Structure formats: C-alpha cells, structure tokens
Amino acid sequence: MTTTDILEGRKAHIHEKGAVPFNIACEKQSVAGSVSQRACVFCGSRVVLYPIADALHVIHGPIGCAAYTWDIRGAWSSGPQLHRMSFSTDLQEKDVIYGGEKKLYQALVELIEHYRPKAAFIYSTCIVGLIGDDVEAICRRISAETGVETIPVHSEGFKGSKKDGYSAACNALNQLVGTGDTNGISPLSINILGDFNIAGETWVIKDYYERMGVEVVATITGDGRVDDIRRCHGAALNVVQCSGSMTQLATMMKEKYGIPIIRASYFGIEDMSKALYDVAEYLNDKTVMRNTQNLVRDEVSKLVPQLRKYKKDLKGKRAAVYTGGAFKALSMIRSLRTLGMKTVIAGSQTGNQQDYARLQELSDEGTIILDDTNPLELAKFLEEKKADLLIGGVKERPIAYKLGLGFCDHNHERKIGLAGFEGMLNFAKEVHGTVTSPVWKLAALHRKDVWSATSRQHRQGDES
Amino acid sequence: MIAALPVSEHFTATRNACKLCTPLGACLAFSGIEGAMPFLHGSQGCSTYIRRYMISHFREPMDIASSNFGEHTAIFGGGKNIRLGLANVIEGYHPTMIGIATTCLSETIGDDVKMFLHEFRKDHQGEALPHLVHVATPSYTGTHATGYHDAIRAIVDVLAQPGPTIKGVVNLIPGMLSPADLRWLKDVVTDFGLQPILLPDYSDRLDGGTWSEYKKLPPGGTTIQQAARMGQAEATLEFGFTTNEATSAGTLLEKKFGVPCSHMGVPMGVALSDALFDKLSQISGRPVPVKYQGRRGRLIDSFIDAHKYVINKRVVVFGEEDLVVGMTAMMAEVGLKPVLCSSGGKSKKLGESIRAVAPEIADDCEIHEGVDFEEIAEHAKQLEPDLLVGNSKGYKLARELNVPLMRVGFPIHDRIGGARVLHVGYDGAQTRFDSIANGLLEMRQHDSDVGFTYF
Ligand code: SF4
Ligand code: SF4
C-alpha cells in the first residue's frame, strides 16, 4: 500500500511538518474522483439545525437526502423529539418535471397541522435548486397562513461545501434571533453555540456554567428550542465551539446586538478549563471567578488520578486524527498528549489556512497535515506513520479496523459524551479500550506469516 | 386482503421512509464485481451519505467515487467532471470496472453519460481502460431495489459475451441478499457439481477478513471473466418476486445469448428452498445431496418442536418487497400470522406475490406498497402484533409496541453482523425461525410475573 501515489490534484492539500515551510491548500472543492470523506451543503445545514428539537425539519427533494439523515445523529433532546423524524417531499418524476411547489405546500400544511411545531425549517436539496421551486414564497405563505414561522434553508448540495451549509443554517437561525422577549435575563449570561449535545454533552457544559453562576440563555445547536433562540440576543456573551459552523451567527449577533464572541473547545482538560476561565474573565465578576476556580480545581483533581492507569498503557502510542472541523483537531492533539500519546497525522474536512497553521504549530516534526483527505491517503499515512489509533467518524472506521488499529468515534453519531472533564475520562477509557484490545494480535497484520491470503479459497467457480 | 383499516390522516410528505435511494442499490450491485469501483455522477453529498449508510451496515470499507458537481457543473453539465473523476479513479484505484450511476441531479440536467463515456474512451484510445458500466438511477423513479436490479442488468449487458455453451455453468442472480446468503447459495450450487456464477458476489468484499496491508479494492467478487461467461452458461436462475421479468438481467441473457432463465422466488422457507433444490437437481441430473436432506429434516423437526410457541402469533413485516415476500412465505409455513406486509417499494406486485407464496394468510393480511414508517406504525398499532420482522429502522416502533424486532434485510445498523444474517435456504429458515421462536419465548419470560425458567 505504501506504493500509493498521491493524485496530482491532491498534493497541495498535504503537508509534512518540518520538511518544507508551511503551505497547504484548503477550502477548495474536492477533486472529482478522489473519494473525499466530505458531504455537501445540505449536510452542513442539517447538522447545525438538527438539534432544534421542537422545530419541524422538512427536506424538499427526492428521498435520499432525508433517508440518509434520519435519526443518525446523537443530538439528544430533553423534551420534544421532533428533530429525530425524517420528513421529505420525496419528489417523484412528475414533480421534477412540473415543479414541486404544490407538493411542498400541501406537505407543510398537513405536517404543521399535525405536529404543531414551534417553527419549521425547509431544506432545499440539489434538485430543488435546479427545478427552481420558489421555496421562499411558499415559506412566506405557510408562515402567514399557519402562524408557524417557516424558514427556508438554502442547502442545495452542489452549491458549495459543508461550510456553505453552515452559513445557510446561520442565516436561517438569524431569522429567529431577536424575535423574543429578553426580559429578566441576567447580565451574567451566555449562549452556547456550536455544541450539539451529542450524548448529552451540552448538559454537562451547561451544568458547569450554571455552577459558575452564569445563566445559559440558549443552547442553540444542542437540545435547542425555538423560543430560546428567539430571545438569545439578550445574553451578554456568545460562546462558540465548532467555530466553522457558528461563527457566522455569532458575528451577525455581534454586529446587530453588540454581543461579543468567545471561542471555546470543551475537549480535553486544558481546553475545557480555558473555556470556563475565558468566560469568567470576560464576565468579570468575582463570585463567578471564584466559582470557576473551585470548579476547575475540583474537577481536575478528581480526574487526573483516574487518568493515571490509562496513561501508563498508552504512553508513546501514536494517533491519527481526522475530524470535520480543524479546531477540534487541536483539542484532540492536546487530549492525546494528556494521555501520553503522540499525534502523527492530523487533518480535517473543512479547515482553513489559519486552522492548519495552528495545527502544524502544535504538531511534532514529521506530523502529516491533511486537508479533505480520502481513504487511500489515510490508509497510506496510517501505515507509513505506524499509527496505533485513528480518531474519526463512521466512514473512517473500517480503514482503521482493516489495518488492525484502534479507532475512536469522534463524530456526531457517537453515543458516548467526550466533552467536559467527565468526557475526558470517557475519552481515555475509550482510547485505552481500543488501543489495548487483544483482538489486534489476531488480526492479519500480525498473522501474515502463518496464514497467507486465503480469500481465494472461498471464491466462486474456476478462473479458466 | 381485508380492507385497510382507516389511517387517521393522509400525509403528502414521506415521514420516515421505508426505502432508500436508487444509486445506493446500484452501488451495492457494483460492489459485487472483482476490482470494481462504484462511481456516482452527481454531487459529493450523495456518494458520501450512501457510503456512510452502507458502512454502518456492512462495517467494511466502501469507497464510492463522485464526479463532484459544483455550481458550474450543474449549469454547464458534468462532462468535464466525469472525465477528470474517472481518470483519477483509474489512477488511484486501478479498477477492473467502474460502475457509473447517475444521481437525481445529473439526470435532471440531462447529462448524456453515454456520450461522455464515449468521449472518454476516445481520449484514452490505446490505453487499457477498465470496463465502464453505466446505469441511469434517478431516485425519483424508484427505490434502492430498483437501482440494484437496473445495475445488475447493466453489468450483464456490458460484460456478458456470446460463445458455445459451457456445460455445468449456472448463472445465479440472487437479488438484494446478504453476504452470508450469497456464500450459502454458492455452496449449494457447487454441491450439485455445478459451477455457479453469482452476480453480484459481494460475499467477500462486504464481509471480509482483516488485511495485512491496506487494499485499495477489497478482494473477492464476480470476476470479469465470469461475468463474460454468463452468456455461455447452461442456465440462469434469477430470484425475485417483484422484479420486472421483462427487463431483468436473466431475461436479457436469455434474449441475447439464448441462456434459458428460470425466474424463481427468493428461496426463503421450506417450499421456496425446495423449489431451488428441485431445479438444481434437474439441471445437474443429481439427487439433492444428503447433507441438505439432513438440514431440511432438522429444520422441520425444529418447526415441530416449537410450533406451539409461534402459532397464530401476529407479525408485521417490512422492508424491500422481495424480502417481505420471502419472509412471509417462511413464517406462514410455521403458523405465524403476518398481519401486515409493507414496503416503501412500488412494484405493484407485492400483493400478488404474497398470495402466490402464502395463500393461507393472504386474505387476512394487510398489504401495503409505497408506505413509510409512520404509516406502517399507524397500521401496526391497530393490528397489535406480537413481533416485527424487518430492518433496524423498525426499532422505534418495536420499542413503542413493546414487542421484539427480528432484524433482517438492510440496513441493520444497531446490531453487529448485518452482513452475516442468513435469510435463504434451510439454514436461513433455521436461524430465522430459532430467533423468532426465542424472541417470543423471551417476551413471555419478560412479561410473566413468575419468570419461567423452563418451557
Ligand atoms: S439526490 Fe437523489 S441520488 Fe442523491 S441522495 Fe438525494 S435521492 Fe439519492
Ligand atoms: S449532494 Fe444534493 S442530493 Fe446529494 S445529499 Fe447533498 S443535497 Fe442531497
């Protein structure tokens, strides 16, 4: 496999730290035929808006886009579960020919009547962009007729990348922000943006903030509620994780309402602590600061001894990180360091120049930095760099397993919370469990002398 | 068929679809050819979603390339992208075949893929190119099952070659089955002294071992040579209740090369398996091998052992139409009562097929084509089933009804081993039956105040 040549169009997207001055291509459309791990604009907007649990999410287009995103994400809700349904106009041939507006209108009337959502998001997918349905007009009409705010999300897959989907989602959210009553909101208050409440992570983070004495007005993208979003412009501060997705909304709010922005990551001891301190410092309140110090001290002193036994086994192991956004990769590298591990490959689907520059600063010599990579490249570098662990999502999992190395799911489908201090412990357990599993000893990689490739034995027919 | 119970409301929208989109089926079919690479002509998202979805079921690498439409492409056509995409796939993967399926997008803008491929071949004259198999799969005209069958036909159309009949070679076109099913079928045909050519055969590619080094293309699959020889086989056996015989791959082989095709039910349950064994016996001139007589005997014995626990238990079945028909046939044989048979597919043949394989239950069973999960749920709630049989997507309903879900078909992504579920033959019936019977027993234990430890 080490013989894999990198496609010409891909070379500029790969950087090895130390070999040459930092330079990497990114934020480009994926190379045709490169088997990118990326999704599309629709995916980006669906990800961001998905956790708004009391809204109706209707996907306008043929069935696929809706079917593949039905309840696959781990964004938990403390109340309504409407977001876990998959609604689609399921366009048929005649709709494609004559237009899908009527069908969309009819579908929305019925769904809103039946489910009585707080708001509705209508996602336009590829075909809709082509056949030119006036989704905006239908949404206006539905809003007027039903009184339920119906918001178009322009997420035609081909019109850009996942990032453009984030932007479409922010535009949609922006229609809600500023429409609610902000009375009674404490000056010591924040919004949590860009945390998706995977396995209840938002609740963990929210709990920290509340222990600090900070009011959380809205958790927009994790266990989100329409009414909270309507009034979230009353908060004193926006705290943005997953900057790729939510910076835009935060910026809009800054311009319109003067709400400052803090970037945060909730993964790993260092980043988690820093996030809380940053918020406390900004709010500039003695009690909050004291509470924060106590909280961090308590949590860290509880956590560190628990990590010790995992660290012992993991020391010196090598990891590869491939995440959706690049900011998260930074936290991963730090978390892995906490566990005594070294990151030998770091990459993301959607990072920008600045992200990658920081990634490479933080990395050791020889680390491979990848933008928008594909299975062949990943496999090649995993082999070359002798990684023991891959951190990624479902699509990356079989690459690791086939090669006989551990895997940690850090995507939106995971069922284990990895954020916060308790998340760090979960992370350590999971990484430890997979890296030290005895199953790798049985894998082909280590048994090749004894068992040559036997797959032919099972093959059908003869070859003559 | 009793009149459908009134469902509270009609919805124009599909709510939780009981189907997937057409290119997914095509990608699955293409995955059954050795060295083949599926390629979606359209935008990136579709291929990534389909990959993700298939990986969650098969838990194997699943590379699907895309021509990656951008805004320009959608306006000016995908000719340039497909050329670059194919060249990159060839350079990166060295495939023996590229299976090109269109997405809704490229279909709607009216890309002439045939012409693009023609141009591509011209540009690369004199080079050894992989076979390029193209199938049109606009998703707004069918389901993943449609895409699957159309792709199989396209493969046969491109790869099968004429020639003198080779004795003992039998084509087997099994339909959307699991890798375990495919392995089982190959063994059976081989045990009759025949040489099976299975199309597709993803039994290794989508359920393989670990590797000592990364393979760009997973090993296994119907070889190109085998596919070529399908035109020279002695016979074709094509499974499927609801496929369109007139346009099937088996019919194509018959028309083009004179290979006689037997259209048969998917061999689920005793009667349909018997039909397969009879056919193989007839083609090979050999009796049914003793080992299968033994398995059949054990299966029937187990039916008898457990018949009281399953009799008249009410079952809701859902999934691909062929799977629904096959499972229904098997369950009716043991006295289970399918009360609702449902699918997102729309072949218009579901009812007729069920009446053909399970006439004894068909009159008391609701049969619904083209439904989604919310409709299935509404009907199911009124029918008070004891058991659900279908893919993972029925879990929500099973939980709500507090009944077991026996997982079959695709997708199974909340359990390990979706690829190893055996549905066909005596062995498939055995494992399915045992799991149904045990599921029902477990429910009895669960519901009992006493907590029986002995049945
Ligand atoms: S556009 Fe068509 S091919 Fe693509 S995911 Fe949607 S339904 Fe499937
Ligand atoms: S690329 Fe278009 S059709 Fe495909 S999944 Fe994305 S929005 Fe849907």
CSV table of N, CA and C in Angstrom, one decimal, chain A residues 9-14 23-32 34 36 38-39 160-164 322 348-353 356 371-373, chain B residues 44 68-70:
chain,number,residue,atom,x,y,z
A,9,GLY,N,-3.8,16.4,-8.2
A,9,GLY,CA,-4.7,17.4,-7.7
A,9,GLY,C,-4.7,17.5,-6.2
A,10,ARG,N,-4.2,16.5,-5.5
A,10,ARG,CA,-4.3,16.4,-4.1
A,10,ARG,C,-3.0,16.8,-3.4
A,11,LYS,N,-1.9,16.8,-4.1
A,11,LYS,CA,-0.6,17.0,-3.5
A,11,LYS,C,-0.5,18.3,-2.6
A,12,ALA,N,-1.2,19.3,-3.1
A,12,ALA,CA,-1.1,20.6,-2.4
A,12,ALA,C,-1.8,20.6,-1.1
A,13,HIS,N,-2.7,19.6,-0.9
A,13,HIS,CA,-3.5,19.5,0.3
A,13,HIS,C,-2.9,18.7,1.5
A,14,ILE,N,-1.6,18.3,1.2
A,14,ILE,CA,-0.9,17.5,2.2
A,14,ILE,C,0.4,18.2,2.6
A,23,ASN,N,2.8,25.3,4.1
A,23,ASN,CA,2.0,25.7,3.0
A,23,ASN,C,1.0,24.6,2.7
A,24,ILE,N,-0.3,24.9,2.7
A,24,ILE,CA,-1.3,23.8,2.4
A,24,ILE,C,-2.5,24.4,1.7
A,25,ALA,N,-3.0,23.7,0.7
A,25,ALA,CA,-4.2,24.1,0.0
A,25,ALA,C,-5.4,23.7,0.8
A,26,CYS,N,-6.4,24.5,0.9
A,26,CYS,CA,-7.6,24.1,1.6
A,26,CYS,C,-8.8,25.0,1.1
A,27,GLU,N,-10.0,24.7,1.7
A,27,GLU,CA,-11.2,25.5,1.3
A,27,GLU,C,-11.4,25.4,-0.2
A,28,LYS,N,-11.1,24.3,-0.8
A,28,LYS,CA,-11.4,24.1,-2.2
A,28,LYS,C,-12.4,23.0,-2.4
A,29,GLN,N,-13.0,23.0,-3.6
A,29,GLN,CA,-13.9,21.9,-3.9
A,29,GLN,C,-13.1,20.6,-4.0
A,30,SER,N,-13.7,19.5,-3.5
A,30,SER,CA,-13.0,18.2,-3.6
A,30,SER,C,-12.7,17.9,-5.0
A,31,VAL,N,-11.5,17.2,-5.2
A,31,VAL,CA,-11.2,16.7,-6.5
A,31,VAL,C,-12.1,15.6,-7.0
A,32,ALA,N,-12.6,15.7,-8.2
A,32,ALA,CA,-13.5,14.7,-8.7
A,32,ALA,C,-12.8,13.4,-8.7
A,34,SER,N,-11.8,11.7,-6.2
A,34,SER,CA,-10.9,11.5,-5.2
A,34,SER,C,-11.4,10.7,-4.0
A,36,SER,N,-13.6,11.8,-1.7
A,36,SER,CA,-13.5,12.7,-0.5
A,36,SER,C,-14.4,12.1,0.6
A,38,ARG,N,-15.9,14.1,2.5
A,38,ARG,CA,-16.8,15.2,2.8
A,38,ARG,C,-18.2,14.9,2.4
A,39,ALA,N,-19.2,15.7,2.9
A,39,ALA,CA,-20.5,15.6,2.4
A,39,ALA,C,-20.9,16.9,1.6
A,160,GLY,N,-21.7,24.3,-3.2
A,160,GLY,CA,-20.5,24.6,-2.3
A,160,GLY,C,-20.2,23.4,-1.5
A,161,SER,N,-19.7,23.7,-0.3
A,161,SER,CA,-19.3,22.6,0.6
A,161,SER,C,-20.1,22.7,1.9
A,162,LYS,N,-19.7,21.8,2.8
A,162,LYS,CA,-20.4,21.7,4.1
A,162,LYS,C,-20.5,23.1,4.8
A,163,LYS,N,-19.4,23.8,4.6
A,163,LYS,CA,-19.3,25.2,5.2
A,163,LYS,C,-20.4,26.1,4.7
A,164,ASP,N,-20.7,26.0,3.4
A,164,ASP,CA,-21.8,26.9,2.9
A,164,ASP,C,-23.1,26.4,3.5
A,322,TYR,N,-8.7,12.6,12.3
A,322,TYR,CA,-9.3,13.2,11.2
A,322,TYR,C,-10.7,13.6,11.5
A,348,SER,N,-8.5,17.5,8.6
A,348,SER,CA,-9.9,17.8,8.7
A,348,SER,C,-10.5,18.0,7.3
A,349,GLN,N,-11.9,17.9,7.4
A,349,GLN,CA,-12.6,18.1,6.1
A,349,GLN,C,-12.6,19.5,5.6
A,350,THR,N,-12.7,20.4,6.6
A,350,THR,CA,-13.1,21.8,6.2
A,350,THR,C,-12.2,22.9,6.8
A,351,GLY,N,-11.0,22.6,7.3
A,351,GLY,CA,-10.2,23.6,7.9
A,351,GLY,C,-9.8,24.7,7.0
A,352,ASN,N,-9.4,25.9,7.5
A,352,ASN,CA,-8.9,27.0,6.7
A,352,ASN,C,-7.4,27.2,7.0
A,353,GLN,N,-6.8,28.1,6.3
A,353,GLN,CA,-5.4,28.3,6.4
A,353,GLN,C,-4.9,28.5,7.9
A,356,TYR,N,-5.1,25.4,9.9
A,356,TYR,CA,-4.0,24.4,9.6
A,356,TYR,C,-2.6,25.0,10.1
A,371,ASP,N,-5.7,18.0,4.4
A,371,ASP,CA,-7.0,18.7,4.1
A,371,ASP,C,-7.8,17.9,3.2
A,372,ASP,N,-9.1,17.7,3.5
A,372,ASP,CA,-10.0,17.0,2.7
A,372,ASP,C,-9.4,15.7,2.1
A,373,THR,N,-9.0,14.8,3.0
A,373,THR,CA,-8.3,13.6,2.5
A,373,THR,C,-9.3,12.5,2.1
B,44,GLN,N,-21.2,15.6,-4.5
B,44,GLN,CA,-20.4,14.9,-3.5
B,44,GLN,C,-21.3,14.3,-2.4
B,68,ASN,N,-18.5,14.9,-8.4
B,68,ASN,CA,-18.4,16.1,-7.6
B,68,ASN,C,-18.8,17.4,-8.3
B,69,PHE,N,-20.1,17.4,-8.5
B,69,PHE,CA,-20.7,18.6,-9.2
B,69,PHE,C,-20.5,19.8,-8.3
B,70,GLY,N,-20.2,20.9,-9.0
B,70,GLY,CA,-20.3,22.2,-8.3
B,70,GLY,C,-21.3,23.0,-9.1
